[in-house]
Tab-separated table of C-alpha atoms and ligand atoms in Angstrom:
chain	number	residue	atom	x	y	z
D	19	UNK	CA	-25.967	52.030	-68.354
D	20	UNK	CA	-29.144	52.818	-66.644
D	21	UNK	CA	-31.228	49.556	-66.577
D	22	UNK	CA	-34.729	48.426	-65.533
D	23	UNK	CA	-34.898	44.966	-64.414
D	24	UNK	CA	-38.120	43.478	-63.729
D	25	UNK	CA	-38.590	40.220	-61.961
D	26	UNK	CA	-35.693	41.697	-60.150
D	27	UNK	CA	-36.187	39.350	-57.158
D	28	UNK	CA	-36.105	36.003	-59.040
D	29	UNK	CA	-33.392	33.260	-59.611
D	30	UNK	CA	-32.144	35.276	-62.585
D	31	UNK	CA	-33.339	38.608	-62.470
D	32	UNK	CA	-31.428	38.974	-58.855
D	33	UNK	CA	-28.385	36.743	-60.619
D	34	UNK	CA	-28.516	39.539	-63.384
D	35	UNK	CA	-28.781	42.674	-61.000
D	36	UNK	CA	-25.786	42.134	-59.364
D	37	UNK	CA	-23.922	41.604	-62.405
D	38	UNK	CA	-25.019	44.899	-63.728
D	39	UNK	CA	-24.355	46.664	-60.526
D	40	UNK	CA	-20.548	44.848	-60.116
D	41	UNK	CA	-20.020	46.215	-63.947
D	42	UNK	CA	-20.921	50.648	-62.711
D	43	UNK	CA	-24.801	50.344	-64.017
D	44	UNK	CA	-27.065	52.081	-62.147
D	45	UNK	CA	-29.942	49.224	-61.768
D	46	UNK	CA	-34.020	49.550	-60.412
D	47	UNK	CA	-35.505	46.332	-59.937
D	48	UNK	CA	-38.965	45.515	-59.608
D	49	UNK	CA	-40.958	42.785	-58.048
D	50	UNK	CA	-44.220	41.932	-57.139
D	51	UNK	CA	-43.014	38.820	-55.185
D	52	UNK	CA	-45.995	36.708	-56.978
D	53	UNK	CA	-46.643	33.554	-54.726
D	54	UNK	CA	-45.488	30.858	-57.510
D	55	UNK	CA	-43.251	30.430	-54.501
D	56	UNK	CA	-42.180	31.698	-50.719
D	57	UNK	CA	-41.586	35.432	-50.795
D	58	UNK	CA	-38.406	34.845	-48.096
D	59	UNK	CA	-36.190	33.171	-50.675
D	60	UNK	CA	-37.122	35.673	-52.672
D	61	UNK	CA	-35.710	38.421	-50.085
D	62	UNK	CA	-32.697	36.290	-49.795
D	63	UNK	CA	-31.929	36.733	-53.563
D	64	UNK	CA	-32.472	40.661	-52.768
D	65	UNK	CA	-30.165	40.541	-49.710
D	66	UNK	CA	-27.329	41.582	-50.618
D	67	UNK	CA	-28.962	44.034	-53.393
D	68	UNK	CA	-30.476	45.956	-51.153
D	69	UNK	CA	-27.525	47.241	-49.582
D	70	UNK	CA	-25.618	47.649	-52.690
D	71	UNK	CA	-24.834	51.395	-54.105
D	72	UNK	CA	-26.228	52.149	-57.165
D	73	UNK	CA	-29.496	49.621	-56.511
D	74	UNK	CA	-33.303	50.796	-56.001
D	75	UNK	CA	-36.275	48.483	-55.548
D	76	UNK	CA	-39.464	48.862	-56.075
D	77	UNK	CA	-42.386	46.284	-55.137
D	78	UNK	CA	-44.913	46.824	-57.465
D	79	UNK	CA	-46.967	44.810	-60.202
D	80	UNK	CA	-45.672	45.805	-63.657
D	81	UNK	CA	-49.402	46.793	-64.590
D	82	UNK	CA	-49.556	49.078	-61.467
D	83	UNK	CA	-46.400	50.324	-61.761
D	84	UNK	CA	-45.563	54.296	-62.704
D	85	UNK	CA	-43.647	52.938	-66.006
D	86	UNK	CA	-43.459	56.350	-67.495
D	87	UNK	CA	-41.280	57.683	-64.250
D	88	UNK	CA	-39.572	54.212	-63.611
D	89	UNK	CA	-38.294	54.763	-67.512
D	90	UNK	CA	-37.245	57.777	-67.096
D	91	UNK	CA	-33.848	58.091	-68.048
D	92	UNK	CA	-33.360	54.086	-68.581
D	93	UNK	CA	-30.994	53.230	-71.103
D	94	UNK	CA	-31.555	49.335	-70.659
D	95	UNK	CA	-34.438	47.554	-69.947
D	96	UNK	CA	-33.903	43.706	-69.021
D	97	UNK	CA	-37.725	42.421	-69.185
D	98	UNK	CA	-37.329	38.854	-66.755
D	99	UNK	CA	-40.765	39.223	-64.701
D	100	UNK	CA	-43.036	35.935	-65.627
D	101	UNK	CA	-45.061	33.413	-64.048
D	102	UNK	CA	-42.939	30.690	-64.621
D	103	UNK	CA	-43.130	26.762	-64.502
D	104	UNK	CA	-44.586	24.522	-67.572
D	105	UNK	CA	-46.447	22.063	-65.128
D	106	UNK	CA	-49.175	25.045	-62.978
D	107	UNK	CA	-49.845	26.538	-66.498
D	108	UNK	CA	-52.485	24.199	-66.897
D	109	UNK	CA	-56.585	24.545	-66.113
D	110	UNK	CA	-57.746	27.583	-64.142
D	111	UNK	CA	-54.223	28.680	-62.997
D	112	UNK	CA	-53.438	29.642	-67.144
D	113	UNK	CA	-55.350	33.312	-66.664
D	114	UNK	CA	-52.276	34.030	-63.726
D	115	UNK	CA	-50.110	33.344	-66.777
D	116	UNK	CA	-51.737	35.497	-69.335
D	117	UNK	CA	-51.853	38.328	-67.032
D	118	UNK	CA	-47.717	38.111	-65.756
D	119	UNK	CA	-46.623	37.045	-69.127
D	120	UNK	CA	-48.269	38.376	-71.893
D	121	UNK	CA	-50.231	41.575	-70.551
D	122	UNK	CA	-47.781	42.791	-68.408
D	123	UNK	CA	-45.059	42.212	-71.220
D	124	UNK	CA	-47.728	44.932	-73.873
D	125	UNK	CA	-48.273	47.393	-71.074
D	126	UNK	CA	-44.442	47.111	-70.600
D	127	UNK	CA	-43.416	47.354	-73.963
D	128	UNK	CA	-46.595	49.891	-74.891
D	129	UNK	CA	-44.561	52.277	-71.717
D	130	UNK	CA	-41.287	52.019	-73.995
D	131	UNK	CA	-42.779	53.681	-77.002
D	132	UNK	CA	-40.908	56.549	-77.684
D	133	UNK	CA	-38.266	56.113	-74.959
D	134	UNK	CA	-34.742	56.646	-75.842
D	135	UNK	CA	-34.304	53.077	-74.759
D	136	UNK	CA	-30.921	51.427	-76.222
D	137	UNK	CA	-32.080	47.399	-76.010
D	138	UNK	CA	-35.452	45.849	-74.452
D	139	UNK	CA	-33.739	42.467	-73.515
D	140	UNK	CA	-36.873	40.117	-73.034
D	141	UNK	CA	-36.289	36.187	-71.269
D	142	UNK	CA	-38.070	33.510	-73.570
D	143	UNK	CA	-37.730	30.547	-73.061
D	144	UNK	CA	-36.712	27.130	-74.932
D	145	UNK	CA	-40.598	26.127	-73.971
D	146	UNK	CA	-41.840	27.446	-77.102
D	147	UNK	CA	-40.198	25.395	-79.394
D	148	UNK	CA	-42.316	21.792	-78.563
D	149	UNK	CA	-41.556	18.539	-79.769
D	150	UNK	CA	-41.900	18.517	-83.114
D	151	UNK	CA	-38.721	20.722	-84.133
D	152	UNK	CA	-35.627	19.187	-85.558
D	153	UNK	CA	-32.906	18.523	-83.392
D	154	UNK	CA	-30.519	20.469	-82.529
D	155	UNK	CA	-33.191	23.826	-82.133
D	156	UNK	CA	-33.299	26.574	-83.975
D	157	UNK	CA	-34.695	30.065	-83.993
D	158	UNK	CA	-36.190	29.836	-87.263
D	159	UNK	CA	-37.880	26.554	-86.395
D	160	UNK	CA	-41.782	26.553	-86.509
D	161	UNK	CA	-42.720	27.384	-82.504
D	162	UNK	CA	-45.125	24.770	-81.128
D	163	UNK	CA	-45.384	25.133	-77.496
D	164	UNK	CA	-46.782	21.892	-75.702
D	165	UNK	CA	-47.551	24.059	-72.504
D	166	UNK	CA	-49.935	26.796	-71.961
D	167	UNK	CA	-46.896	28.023	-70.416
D	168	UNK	CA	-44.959	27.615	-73.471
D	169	UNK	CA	-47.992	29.946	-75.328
D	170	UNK	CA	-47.775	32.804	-73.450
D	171	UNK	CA	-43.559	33.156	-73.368
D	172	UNK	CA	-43.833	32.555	-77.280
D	173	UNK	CA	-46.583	35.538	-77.549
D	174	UNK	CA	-44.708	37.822	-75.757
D	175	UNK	CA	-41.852	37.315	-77.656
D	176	UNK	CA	-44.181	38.134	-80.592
D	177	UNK	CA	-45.474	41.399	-79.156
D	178	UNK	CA	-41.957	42.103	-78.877
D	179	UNK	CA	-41.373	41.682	-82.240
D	180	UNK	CA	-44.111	43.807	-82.970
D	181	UNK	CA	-43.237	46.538	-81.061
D	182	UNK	CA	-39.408	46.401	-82.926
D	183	UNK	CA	-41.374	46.803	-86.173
D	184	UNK	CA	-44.325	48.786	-85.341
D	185	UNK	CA	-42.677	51.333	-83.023
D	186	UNK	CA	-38.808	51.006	-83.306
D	187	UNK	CA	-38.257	49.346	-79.565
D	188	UNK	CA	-35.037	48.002	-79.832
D	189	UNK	CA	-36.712	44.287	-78.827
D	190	UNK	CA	-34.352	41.277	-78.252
D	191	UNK	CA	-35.247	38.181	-77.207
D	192	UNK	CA	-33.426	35.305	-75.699
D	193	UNK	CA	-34.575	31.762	-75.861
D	194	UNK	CA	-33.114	30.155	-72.305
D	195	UNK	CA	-32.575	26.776	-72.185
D	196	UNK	CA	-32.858	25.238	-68.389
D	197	UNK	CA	-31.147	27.803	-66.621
D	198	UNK	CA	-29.502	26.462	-62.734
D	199	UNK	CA	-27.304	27.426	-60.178
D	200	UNK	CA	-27.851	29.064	-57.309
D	201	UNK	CA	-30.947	30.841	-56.231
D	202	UNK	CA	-32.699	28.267	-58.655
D	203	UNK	CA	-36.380	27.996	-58.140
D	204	UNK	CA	-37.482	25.639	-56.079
D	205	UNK	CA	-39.852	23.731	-58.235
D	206	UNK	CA	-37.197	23.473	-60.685
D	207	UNK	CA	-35.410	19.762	-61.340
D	208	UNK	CA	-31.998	20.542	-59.372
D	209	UNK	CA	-33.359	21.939	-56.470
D	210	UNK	CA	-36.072	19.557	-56.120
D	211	UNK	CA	-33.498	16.610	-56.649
D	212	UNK	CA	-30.560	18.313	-53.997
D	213	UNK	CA	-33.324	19.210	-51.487
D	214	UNK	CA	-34.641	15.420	-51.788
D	215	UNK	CA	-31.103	13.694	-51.096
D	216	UNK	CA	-30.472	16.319	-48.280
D	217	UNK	CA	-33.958	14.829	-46.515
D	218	UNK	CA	-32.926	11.235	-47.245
D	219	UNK	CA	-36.216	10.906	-49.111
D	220	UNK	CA	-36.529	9.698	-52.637
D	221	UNK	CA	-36.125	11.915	-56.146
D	222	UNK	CA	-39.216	11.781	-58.085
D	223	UNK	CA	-38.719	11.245	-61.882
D	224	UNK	CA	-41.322	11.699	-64.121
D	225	UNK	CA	-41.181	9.521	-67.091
D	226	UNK	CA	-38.272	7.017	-68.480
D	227	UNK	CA	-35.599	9.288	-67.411
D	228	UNK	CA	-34.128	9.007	-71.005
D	229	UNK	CA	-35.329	12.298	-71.648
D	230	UNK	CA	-32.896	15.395	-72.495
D	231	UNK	CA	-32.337	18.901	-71.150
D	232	UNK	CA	-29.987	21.214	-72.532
D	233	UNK	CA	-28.561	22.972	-69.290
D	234	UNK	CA	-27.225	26.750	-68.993
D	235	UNK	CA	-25.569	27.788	-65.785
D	236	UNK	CA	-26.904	30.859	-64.281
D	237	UNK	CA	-24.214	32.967	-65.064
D	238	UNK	CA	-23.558	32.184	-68.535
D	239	UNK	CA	-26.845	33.326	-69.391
D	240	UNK	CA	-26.540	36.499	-67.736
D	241	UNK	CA	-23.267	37.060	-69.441
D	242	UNK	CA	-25.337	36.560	-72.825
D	243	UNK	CA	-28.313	38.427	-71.254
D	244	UNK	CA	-25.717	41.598	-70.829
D	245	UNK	CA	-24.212	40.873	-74.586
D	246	UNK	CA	-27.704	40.753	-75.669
D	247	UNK	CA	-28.420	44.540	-74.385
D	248	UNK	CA	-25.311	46.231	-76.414
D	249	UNK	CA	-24.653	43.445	-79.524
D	250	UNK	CA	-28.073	41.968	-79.856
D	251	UNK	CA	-29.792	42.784	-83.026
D	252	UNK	CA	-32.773	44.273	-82.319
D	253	UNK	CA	-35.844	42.470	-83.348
D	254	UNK	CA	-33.502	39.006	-83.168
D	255	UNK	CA	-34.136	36.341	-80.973
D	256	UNK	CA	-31.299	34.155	-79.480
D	257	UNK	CA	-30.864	30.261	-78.367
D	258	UNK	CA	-29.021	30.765	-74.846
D	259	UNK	CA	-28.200	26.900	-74.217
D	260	UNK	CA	-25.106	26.107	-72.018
D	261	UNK	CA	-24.604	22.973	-74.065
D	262	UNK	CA	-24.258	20.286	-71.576
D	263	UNK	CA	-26.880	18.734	-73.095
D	264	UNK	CA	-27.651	15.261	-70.766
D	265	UNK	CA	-30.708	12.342	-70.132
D	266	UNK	CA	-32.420	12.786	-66.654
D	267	UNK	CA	-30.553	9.610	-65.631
D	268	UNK	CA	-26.935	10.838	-66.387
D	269	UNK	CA	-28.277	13.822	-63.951
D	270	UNK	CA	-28.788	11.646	-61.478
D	271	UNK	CA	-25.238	9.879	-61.964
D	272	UNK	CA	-23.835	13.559	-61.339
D	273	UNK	CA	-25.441	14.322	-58.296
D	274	UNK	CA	-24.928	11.235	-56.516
D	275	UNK	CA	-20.920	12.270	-57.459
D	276	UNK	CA	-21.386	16.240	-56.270
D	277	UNK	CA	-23.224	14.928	-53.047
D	278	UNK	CA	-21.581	11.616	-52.166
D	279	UNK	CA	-25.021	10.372	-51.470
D	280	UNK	CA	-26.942	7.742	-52.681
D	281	UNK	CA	-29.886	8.726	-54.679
D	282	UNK	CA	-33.301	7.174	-54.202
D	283	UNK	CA	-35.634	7.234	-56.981
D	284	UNK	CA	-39.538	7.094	-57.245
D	285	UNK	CA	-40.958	6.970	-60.781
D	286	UNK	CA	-43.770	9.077	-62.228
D	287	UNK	CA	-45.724	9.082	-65.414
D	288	UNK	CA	-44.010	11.824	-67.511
D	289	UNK	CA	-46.220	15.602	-66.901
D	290	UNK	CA	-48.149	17.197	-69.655
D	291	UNK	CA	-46.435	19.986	-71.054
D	292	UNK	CA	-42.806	18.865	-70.477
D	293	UNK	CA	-40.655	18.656	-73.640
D	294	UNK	CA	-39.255	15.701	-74.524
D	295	UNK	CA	-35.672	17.039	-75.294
D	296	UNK	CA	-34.207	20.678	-75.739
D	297	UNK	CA	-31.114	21.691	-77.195
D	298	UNK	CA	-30.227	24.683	-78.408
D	299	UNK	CA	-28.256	25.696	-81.480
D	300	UNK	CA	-26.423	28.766	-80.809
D	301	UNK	CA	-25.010	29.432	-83.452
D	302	UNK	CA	-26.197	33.395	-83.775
D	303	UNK	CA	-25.801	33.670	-80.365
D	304	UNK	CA	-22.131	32.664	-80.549
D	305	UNK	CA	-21.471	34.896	-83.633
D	306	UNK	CA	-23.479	37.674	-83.039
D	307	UNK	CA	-23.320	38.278	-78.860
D	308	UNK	CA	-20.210	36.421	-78.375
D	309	UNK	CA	-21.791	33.981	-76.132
D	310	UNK	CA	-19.698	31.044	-75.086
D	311	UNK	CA	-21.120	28.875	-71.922
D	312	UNK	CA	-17.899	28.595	-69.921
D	313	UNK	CA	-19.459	26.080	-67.198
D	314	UNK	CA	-19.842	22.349	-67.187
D	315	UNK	CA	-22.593	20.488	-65.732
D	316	UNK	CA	-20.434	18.675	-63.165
D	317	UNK	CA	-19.251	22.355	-62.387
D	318	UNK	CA	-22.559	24.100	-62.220
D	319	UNK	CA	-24.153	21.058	-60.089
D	320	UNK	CA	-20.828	22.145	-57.525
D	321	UNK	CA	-21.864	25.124	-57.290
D	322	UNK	CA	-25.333	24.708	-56.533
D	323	UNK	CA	-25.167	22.159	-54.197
D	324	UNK	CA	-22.050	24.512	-52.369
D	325	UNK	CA	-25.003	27.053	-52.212
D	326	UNK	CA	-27.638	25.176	-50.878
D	327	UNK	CA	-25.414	23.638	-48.549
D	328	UNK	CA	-24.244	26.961	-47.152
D	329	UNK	CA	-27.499	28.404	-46.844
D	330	UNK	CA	-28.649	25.318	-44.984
D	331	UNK	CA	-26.172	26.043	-42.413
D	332	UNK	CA	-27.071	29.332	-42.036
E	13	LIG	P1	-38.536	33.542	-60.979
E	13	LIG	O1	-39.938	33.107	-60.705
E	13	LIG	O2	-37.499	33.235	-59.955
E	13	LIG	O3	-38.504	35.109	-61.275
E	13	LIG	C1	-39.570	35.810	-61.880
E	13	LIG	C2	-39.936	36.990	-60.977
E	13	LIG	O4	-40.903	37.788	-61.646
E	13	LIG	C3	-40.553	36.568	-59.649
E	13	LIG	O5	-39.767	37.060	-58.561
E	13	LIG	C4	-41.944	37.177	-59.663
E	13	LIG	O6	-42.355	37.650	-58.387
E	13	LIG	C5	-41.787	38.300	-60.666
E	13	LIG	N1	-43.035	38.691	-61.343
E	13	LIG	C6	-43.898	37.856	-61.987
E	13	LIG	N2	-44.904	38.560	-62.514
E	13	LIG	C7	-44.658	39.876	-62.229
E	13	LIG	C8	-45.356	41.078	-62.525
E	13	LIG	N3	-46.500	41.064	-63.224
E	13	LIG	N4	-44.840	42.243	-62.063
E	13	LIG	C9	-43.671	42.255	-61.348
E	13	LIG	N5	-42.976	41.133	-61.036
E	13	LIG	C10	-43.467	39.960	-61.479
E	13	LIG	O7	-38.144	32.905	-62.396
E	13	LIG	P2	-36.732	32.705	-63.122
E	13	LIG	O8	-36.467	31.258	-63.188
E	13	LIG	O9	-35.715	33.630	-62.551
E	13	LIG	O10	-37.102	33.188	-64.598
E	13	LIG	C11	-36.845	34.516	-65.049
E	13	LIG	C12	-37.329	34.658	-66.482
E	13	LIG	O11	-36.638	33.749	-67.328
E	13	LIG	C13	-38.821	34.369	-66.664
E	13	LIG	O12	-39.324	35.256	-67.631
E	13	LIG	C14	-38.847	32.937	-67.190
E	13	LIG	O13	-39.996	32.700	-67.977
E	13	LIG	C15	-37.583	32.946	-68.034
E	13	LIG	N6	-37.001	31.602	-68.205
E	13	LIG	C16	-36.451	30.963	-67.144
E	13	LIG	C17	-35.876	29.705	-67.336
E	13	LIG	C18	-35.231	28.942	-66.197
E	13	LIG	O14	-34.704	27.851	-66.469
E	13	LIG	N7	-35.231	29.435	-64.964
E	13	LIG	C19	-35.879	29.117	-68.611
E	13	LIG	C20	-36.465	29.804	-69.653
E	13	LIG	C21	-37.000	31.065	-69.455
C-alpha cells in the first residue's frame, strides 16, 4: 500500500499513520497545522512519525498542495484533514469550515480523477445525522445536521459520492461516532474533563447531563478506517460507533473511577449545534468491513488518562 493521509498531524490522522506504517505501507502525510488548536501537540502526534522509515511529511494546505505529484503512485488515499468541532462552526468562523471541509475535500477528490487509486477513505462524521433520526442511526436515515459543522462533513461526503458516480473514485465514507483516546483534541469532552480534575478545577457540563454519546476508541476506528480502504464498497458510507453508548453523567461516574479523584461539576446551558444523542448502527460496517470495537469505555478512559498522565510528566 502506498497511502496519502491528510490531516496527518491530527488525533486520528497521526493514530492512523502509524498504523499503516507498523503494517509495511509506505505513508505521506500532510498538514497544514490549522490553528483550531496549538501546533506543538500537534508535533507531538508527529514525533515519533517523523523518524519512522517509510514516513514523509509534507506541510502544506491541501488547496496549495502539488496533488498531482503527491498522488503519484498512491494506491490509498485516507482523506482525515477538516476543521473540526460542532461548537466554532457557528457565525463568521463557518467560511474556515467551508474552505477545510468542503473545498479542499473537491479539489482533493477533483486531483483523484483518473488516478489508479484503489479506495478514497473519507472521515464523516456522526454530526450529520441531527436529532430527528430514529434511534439507533442509520446510514440510510434522512441527514439533518444541527451544526454548520455538521453541513459541511455531510456535503463532502456528498461530493464524494459524486465523484464515485461521476468519475469512478473508489469513494468510501465513514460516519465516526465520538472518537477518544490518546492524542484526543483538546476541545473535545475527555480531554477537557481529565485536564479539569488534573487542575482541581471544576468540569463544565453543558446541559442536563442525561444526554448520550456513542463512544469509539481511537484505535478501533482506525482498524475500520484500514478495513474501509480494501473491503469498503466504494460509494458506501459506514456507521463507525464503538458502542459504549453512555449519558454525560455515567461519564463522569467513570472518570472519577479511572482518576480516583473527585469530580467537580459546573453546569451550562446545553450549546447550539450539539446532538442530543448518537448511536450508531453498524450493522454494514460489521458485515461488510469486519468491524468489531474491541475496547470498553472504562478501558479507553485508562488509556487516555495513562497518556495524559505520562505526557504530563514529561
Ligand atoms: P484534528 O483537528 O486533530 O485533525 C485534523 C487535521 O487536519 C489537523 O491537524 C489540521 O491541521 C488538518 N487540516 C485541516 N484543514 C486542512 C487543510 N485544508 N489542509 C491540510 N491539513 C488540514 O481532528 P480529528 O479529531 O483527528 O479528526 C479527523 C477527522 O475525523 C476530521 O475530518 C473530523 O471531521 C473527523 N471526525 C472526527 C471525530 C472525532 O471524534 N475526533 C468524529 C467524527 C469525525
Amino acid at each position: 500500500m502506498k497511502a496519502l493521509v491528510t490531516g496527518a498531524a491530527g488525533f486520528i490522522g497521526s493514530t492512523l499513520c502509524g498504523r499503516l506504517i507498523e503494517s509495511g505501507a509506505e505513508v505521506t502525510g500532510i498538514d497544514c497545522f490549522t490553528d483550531y488548536y496549538p501546533r506543538p501537540l500537534k508535533e507531538r502526534n508527529l514525533a515519533g512519525l517523523r523518524k519512522a522509515r517509510g514516513f514523509t511529511f509534507v506541510e502544506q494546505a491541501l488547496a496549495k498542495a502539488n496533488l498531482d505529484d503527491l498522488l503519484h503512485g498512491v494506491t490509498h488515499v485516507f482523506h482525515l484533514a477538516a476543521q473540526a468541532g460542532v461548537r466554532k462552526s457557528w457565525g463568521r468562523d463557518f467560511g474556515v469550515y467551508t474552505v477545510n471541509n468542503v473545498e479542499a475535500s473537491q479539489i482533493l477528490l477533483e486531483a483523484c480523477v483518473g488516478k489508479p487509486i484503489e479506495r478514497f477513505v473519507y472521515a464523516s462524521s456522526s454530526s450529520v445525522y441531527g436529532d430527528e433520526v430514529a434511534m439507533p442511526m442509520r446510514e440510510d436515515a434522512r441527514p439533518q445536521p444541527v451544526s454548520p459543522y455538521g453541513v459541511t462533513k455531510l456535503a463532502a461526503e456528498q461530493l464524494c459520492y459524486l465523484y464515485h458516480v461521476n468519475h469512478s473514485v473508489p469513494t468510501v465514507s465513514l460516519r465516526y461516532f465520538t472518537v477518544y483516546g490518546p492524542r484526543q483534541r483538546p476541545d473535545m469532552g475527555f480531554s477537557r474533563f481529565f485536564a479539569a480534575v488534573l487542575r482541581d478545577e471544576p468540569i463544565t457540563m453543558f446541559g442536563d447531563g442525561r444526554q448520550t454519546r456513542d463512544f469509539t476508541f481511537v484505535a478501533d476506528a482506525v482498524s475500520a478506517t484500514v478495513h474501509a480502504a480494501t473491503r469498503g464498497k466504494p460509494g458506501g458510507v459506514y456507521n463507525i460507533g464503538g458502542g459504549s453508548r453512555v449519558e454525560l453523567l455515567d461519564v463522569f461516574e467513570l472518570i472519577r473511577l479511572v482518576t480516583g479523584r473527585p469530580l467537580k461539576i459546573e453546569r451550562l446551558d446545553a450549546q447550539r449545534g450539539d446532538m442530543r444523542d448518537t448511536y450508531a448502527d453498524t450493522t454494514h460496517a460489521r458485515a461488510d468491513l469486519g468491524f468489531a470495537p474491541t475496547v470498553t469505555l472504562e478501558q479507553g478512559l485508562r488509556a487516555q488518562y495513562e497518556w495524559i498522565t505520562s505526557i504530563d510528566a514529561k
